[in-house]
Coordinates of C-alpha atoms in Angstrom, one line a residue:
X538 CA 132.6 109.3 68.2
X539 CA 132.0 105.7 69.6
X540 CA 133.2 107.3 73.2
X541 CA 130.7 109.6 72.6
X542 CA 128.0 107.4 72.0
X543 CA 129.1 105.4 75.0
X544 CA 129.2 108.5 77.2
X545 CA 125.7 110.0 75.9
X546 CA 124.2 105.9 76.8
X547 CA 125.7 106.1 80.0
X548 CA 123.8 109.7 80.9
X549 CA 121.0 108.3 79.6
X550 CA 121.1 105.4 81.7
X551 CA 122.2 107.7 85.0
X552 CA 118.8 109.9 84.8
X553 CA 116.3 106.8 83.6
X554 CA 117.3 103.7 85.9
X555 CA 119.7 105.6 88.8
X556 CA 118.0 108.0 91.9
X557 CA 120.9 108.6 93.3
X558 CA 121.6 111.9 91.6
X559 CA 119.2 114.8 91.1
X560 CA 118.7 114.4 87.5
X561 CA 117.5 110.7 88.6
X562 CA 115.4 111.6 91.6
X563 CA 113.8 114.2 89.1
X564 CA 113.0 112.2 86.6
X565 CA 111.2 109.4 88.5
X566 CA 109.6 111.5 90.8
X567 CA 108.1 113.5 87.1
X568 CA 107.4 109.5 85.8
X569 CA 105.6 109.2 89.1
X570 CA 103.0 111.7 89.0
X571 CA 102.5 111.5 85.2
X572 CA 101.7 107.7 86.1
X573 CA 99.3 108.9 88.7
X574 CA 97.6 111.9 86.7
X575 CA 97.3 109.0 83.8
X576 CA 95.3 106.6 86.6
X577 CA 93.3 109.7 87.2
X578 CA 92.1 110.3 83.8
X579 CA 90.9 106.9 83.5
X580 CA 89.3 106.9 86.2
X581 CA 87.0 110.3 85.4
X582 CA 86.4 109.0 82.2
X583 CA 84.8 105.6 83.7
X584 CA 82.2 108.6 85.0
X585 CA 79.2 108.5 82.6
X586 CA 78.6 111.9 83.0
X587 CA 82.1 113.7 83.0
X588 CA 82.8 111.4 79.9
X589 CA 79.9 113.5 78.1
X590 CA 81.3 116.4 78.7
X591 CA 84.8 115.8 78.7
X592 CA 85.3 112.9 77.2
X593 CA 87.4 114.2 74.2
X594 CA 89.7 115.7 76.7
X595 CA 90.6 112.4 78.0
X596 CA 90.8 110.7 75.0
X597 CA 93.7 113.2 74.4
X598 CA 95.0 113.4 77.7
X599 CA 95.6 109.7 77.4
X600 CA 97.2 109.4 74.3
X601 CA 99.4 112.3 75.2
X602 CA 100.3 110.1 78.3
X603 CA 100.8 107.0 76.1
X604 CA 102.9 108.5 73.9
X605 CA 104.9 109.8 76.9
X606 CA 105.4 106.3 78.0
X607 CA 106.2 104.9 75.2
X608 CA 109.1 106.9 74.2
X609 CA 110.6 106.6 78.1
X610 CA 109.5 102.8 77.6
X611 CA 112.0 103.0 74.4
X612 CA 114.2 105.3 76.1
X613 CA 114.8 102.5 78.3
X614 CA 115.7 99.8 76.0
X615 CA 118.4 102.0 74.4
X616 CA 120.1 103.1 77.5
X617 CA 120.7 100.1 78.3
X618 CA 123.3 97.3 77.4
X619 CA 120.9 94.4 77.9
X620 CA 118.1 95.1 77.0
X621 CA 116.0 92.0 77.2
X622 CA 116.7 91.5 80.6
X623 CA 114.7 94.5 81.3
X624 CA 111.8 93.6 78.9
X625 CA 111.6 89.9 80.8
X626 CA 112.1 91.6 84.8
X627 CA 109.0 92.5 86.7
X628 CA 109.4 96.2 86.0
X629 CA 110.0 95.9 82.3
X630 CA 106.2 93.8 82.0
X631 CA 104.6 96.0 84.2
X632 CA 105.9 99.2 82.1
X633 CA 104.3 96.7 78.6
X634 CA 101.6 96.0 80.4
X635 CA 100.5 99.5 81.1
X636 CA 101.0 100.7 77.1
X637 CA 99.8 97.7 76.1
X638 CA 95.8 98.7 76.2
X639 CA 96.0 102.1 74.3
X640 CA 96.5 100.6 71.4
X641 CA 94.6 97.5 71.8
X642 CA 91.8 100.4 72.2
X643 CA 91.9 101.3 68.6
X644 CA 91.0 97.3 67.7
X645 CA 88.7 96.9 70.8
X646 CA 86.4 98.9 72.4
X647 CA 86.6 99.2 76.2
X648 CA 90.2 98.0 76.3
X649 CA 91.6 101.6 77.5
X650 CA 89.7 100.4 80.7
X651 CA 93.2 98.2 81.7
X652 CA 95.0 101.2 81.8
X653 CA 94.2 101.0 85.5
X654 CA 97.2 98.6 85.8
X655 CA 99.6 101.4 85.3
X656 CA 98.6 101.5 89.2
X657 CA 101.5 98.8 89.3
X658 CA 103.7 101.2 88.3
X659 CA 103.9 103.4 91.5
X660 CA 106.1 100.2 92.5
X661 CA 108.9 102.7 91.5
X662 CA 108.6 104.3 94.5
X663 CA 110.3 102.3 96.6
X664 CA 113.2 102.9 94.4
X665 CA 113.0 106.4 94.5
X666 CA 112.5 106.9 98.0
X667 CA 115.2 104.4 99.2
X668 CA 112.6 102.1 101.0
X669 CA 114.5 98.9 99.9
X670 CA 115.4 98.4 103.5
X671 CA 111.6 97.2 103.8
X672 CA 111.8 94.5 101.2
X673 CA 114.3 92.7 104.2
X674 CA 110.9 92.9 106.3
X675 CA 108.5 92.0 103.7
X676 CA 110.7 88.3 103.0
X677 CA 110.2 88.2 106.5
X678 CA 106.8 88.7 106.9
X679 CA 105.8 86.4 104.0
X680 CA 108.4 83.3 105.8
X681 CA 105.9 83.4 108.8
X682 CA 103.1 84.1 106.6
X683 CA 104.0 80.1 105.0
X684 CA 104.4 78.6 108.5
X685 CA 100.8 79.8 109.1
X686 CA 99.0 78.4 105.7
X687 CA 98.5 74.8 107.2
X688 CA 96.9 76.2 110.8
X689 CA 94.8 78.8 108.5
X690 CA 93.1 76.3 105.7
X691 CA 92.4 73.9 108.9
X692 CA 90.8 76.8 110.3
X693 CA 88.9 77.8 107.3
X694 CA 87.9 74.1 106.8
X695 CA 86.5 73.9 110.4
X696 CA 84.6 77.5 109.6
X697 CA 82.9 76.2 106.4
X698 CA 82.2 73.2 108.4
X699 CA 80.1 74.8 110.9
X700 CA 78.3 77.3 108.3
X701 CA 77.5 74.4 106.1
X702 CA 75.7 72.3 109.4
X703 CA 74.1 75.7 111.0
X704 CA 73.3 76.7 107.2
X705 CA 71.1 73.0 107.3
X706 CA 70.0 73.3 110.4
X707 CA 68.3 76.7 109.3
X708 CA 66.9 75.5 106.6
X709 CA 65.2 72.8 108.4
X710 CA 63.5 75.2 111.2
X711 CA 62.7 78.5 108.8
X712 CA 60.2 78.4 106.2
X713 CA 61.2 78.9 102.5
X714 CA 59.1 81.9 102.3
X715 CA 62.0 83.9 104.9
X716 CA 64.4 83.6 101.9
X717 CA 65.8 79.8 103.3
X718 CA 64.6 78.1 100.0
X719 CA 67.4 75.9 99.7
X720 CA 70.4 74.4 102.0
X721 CA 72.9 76.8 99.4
X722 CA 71.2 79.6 100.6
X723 CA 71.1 78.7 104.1
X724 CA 74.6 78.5 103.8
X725 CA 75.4 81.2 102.1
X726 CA 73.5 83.4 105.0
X727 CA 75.6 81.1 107.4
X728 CA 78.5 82.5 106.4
X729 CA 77.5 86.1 106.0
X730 CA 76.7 85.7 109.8
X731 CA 79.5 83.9 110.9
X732 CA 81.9 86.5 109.0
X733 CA 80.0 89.4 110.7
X734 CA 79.0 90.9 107.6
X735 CA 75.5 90.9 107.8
X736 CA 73.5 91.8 104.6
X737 CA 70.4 91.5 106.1
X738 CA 68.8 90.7 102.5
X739 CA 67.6 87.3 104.3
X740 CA 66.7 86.8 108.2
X741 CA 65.3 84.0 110.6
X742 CA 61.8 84.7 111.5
X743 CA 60.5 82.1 113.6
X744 CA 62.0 81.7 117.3
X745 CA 64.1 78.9 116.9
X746 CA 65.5 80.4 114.0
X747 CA 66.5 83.4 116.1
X748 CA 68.0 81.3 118.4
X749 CA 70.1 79.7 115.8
X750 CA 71.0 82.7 114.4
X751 CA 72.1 84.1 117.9
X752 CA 74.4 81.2 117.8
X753 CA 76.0 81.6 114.5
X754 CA 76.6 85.4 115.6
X755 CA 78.2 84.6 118.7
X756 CA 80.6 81.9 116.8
X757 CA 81.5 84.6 114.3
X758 CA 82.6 86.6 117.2
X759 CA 84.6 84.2 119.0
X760 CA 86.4 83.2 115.7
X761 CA 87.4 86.4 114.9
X762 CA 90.9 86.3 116.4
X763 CA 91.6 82.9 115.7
X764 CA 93.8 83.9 112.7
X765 CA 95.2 86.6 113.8
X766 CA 96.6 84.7 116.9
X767 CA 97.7 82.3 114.3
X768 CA 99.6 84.5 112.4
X769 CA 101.1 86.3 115.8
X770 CA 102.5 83.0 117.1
X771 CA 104.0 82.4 113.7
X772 CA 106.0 85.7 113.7
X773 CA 107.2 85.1 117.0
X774 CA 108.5 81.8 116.0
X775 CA 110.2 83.7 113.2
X776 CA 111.8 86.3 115.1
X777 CA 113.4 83.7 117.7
X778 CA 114.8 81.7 114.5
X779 CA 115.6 85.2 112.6
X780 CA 119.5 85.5 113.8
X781 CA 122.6 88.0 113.0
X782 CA 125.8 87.3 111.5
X783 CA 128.7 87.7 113.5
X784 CA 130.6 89.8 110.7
X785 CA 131.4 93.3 110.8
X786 CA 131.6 95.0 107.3
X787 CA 135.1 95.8 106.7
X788 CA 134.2 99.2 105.3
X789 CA 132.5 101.2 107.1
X790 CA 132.4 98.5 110.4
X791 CA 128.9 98.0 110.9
X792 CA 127.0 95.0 112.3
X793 CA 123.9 93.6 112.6
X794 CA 123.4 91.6 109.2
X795 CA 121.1 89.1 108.3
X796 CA 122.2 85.7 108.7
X797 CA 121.8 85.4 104.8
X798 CA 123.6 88.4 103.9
X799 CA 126.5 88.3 101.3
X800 CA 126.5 92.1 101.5
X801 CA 126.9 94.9 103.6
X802 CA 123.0 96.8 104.5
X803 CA 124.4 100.2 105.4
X804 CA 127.0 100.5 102.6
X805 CA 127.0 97.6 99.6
X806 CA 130.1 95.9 100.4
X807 CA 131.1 92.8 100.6
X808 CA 131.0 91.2 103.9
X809 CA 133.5 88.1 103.3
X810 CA 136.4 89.6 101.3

């Protein structure tokens, strides 16, 4: 009876937390698009006018979905042999945090609006569709991201710099009457220049104003690329620095590991046995 038990669990866990096998692959592929036809609802039901008419629709729609989750969300505590470890990881808080407003909605109104952050659980894909291999790139990515930060907030500093002196200097030369009442203003039309956004909800009239403003808009233009080369030079850094270990896997003989790896990319094994 107990091996029973044991062997039920361990189906169980093999079709809710394992894509390897079809079963697996089905069943998160099914938990994907439930996810995303539950985002959906939420979203036509933020519609004033498709909540008149079919607003008791989604009100059913989503508890259906709710209830769905909430018996996988169980599913997965039983199927498992720890299951507060899965509760306290990323995934287990995300999976709470999407159930979590449905029944906050029957204390406080508006609350089934948070249901959006079932969004976060399309994370699953890269589970599902074996794109772990681009988690390697993404650690990358963010290492060069950090040796940029410093060269960035300089940058910004210098920017805000420059939009809080031109912002003066336009309020100085243009009358308050153009929308330049006040030096926050100013500034605040300084950087919608400089940025290249361009609201248009205030503008220099007077020709010295113009000229000014001709100025900001060609500074917004030339500090357009500035980060971007920032970041490119920092990438390049990290892909001279980024080496290989010498090690071949002694399973299936492949090279071509990071210089951190304790495991074999291509097959799971260990690399120093």
């Amino acid at each position: 009876m107990e091996n029973e038990k044991k062997d039920w669990r361990f189906r169980l866990h093999e079709v809710i937390y394992e894509s390897n096998t079809k079963a697996g692959k089905a069943f998160d592929v099914a938990l994907l698009f439930a996810i995303f036809a539950s985002i959906v609802v939420v979203m036509l039901d933020s519609v004033h006018s498709l909540h008149l008419r079919f607003g008791r629709l989604f009100n059913r729609a989503e508890w259906l979905f709710t209830a769905l989750f909430t018996v996988e969300y169980i599913l997965r505590l039983i199927s498992i042999r720890r299951p507060w470890r899965y509760v306290f990881s990323l995934l287990g808080l995300i999976d709470l945090l999407a159930l979590i407003p449905s029944y906050l909605s029957i204390v406080f109104v508006g609350a089934q609006s948070l249901l959006v952050f079932r969004a976060f659980r399309l994370l699953r894909i890269f589970r599902i569709f074996k794109l772990g291999e681009f988690l390697t790139e993404i650690h990358f990515l963010q290492q060069a991201l950090k040796g940029s930060v410093r060269k960035i907030s300089i940058f910004l500093l210098t920017v805000l710099t420059i939009a809080i002196i031109l912002g003066s200097v336009m309020y100085l030369v243009e009358e308050k009457e153009n929308g330049f009442s006040n030096i926050p203003e100013s500034i605040y039309w300084a950087i919608v220049t400089i940025t290249t956004v361009g609201y248009g909800d205030i503008s220099p009239v007077t020709p010295i104003g113009k000229f000014v403003a001709s100025i900001v808009m060609l500074i917004g233009y030339a500090i357009i690329a500035v980060p971007t080369g920032i970041i490119t030079h920092d990438i390049a850094l990290a892909l001279k620095k980024r080496k290989e270990l010498p090690e071949v896997c002694p399973s299936c003989a492949r090279e071509g590991h990071d210089d951190d790896a304790l495991f074999c990319k291509h097959c799971g094994s260990s690399l120093f046995r």
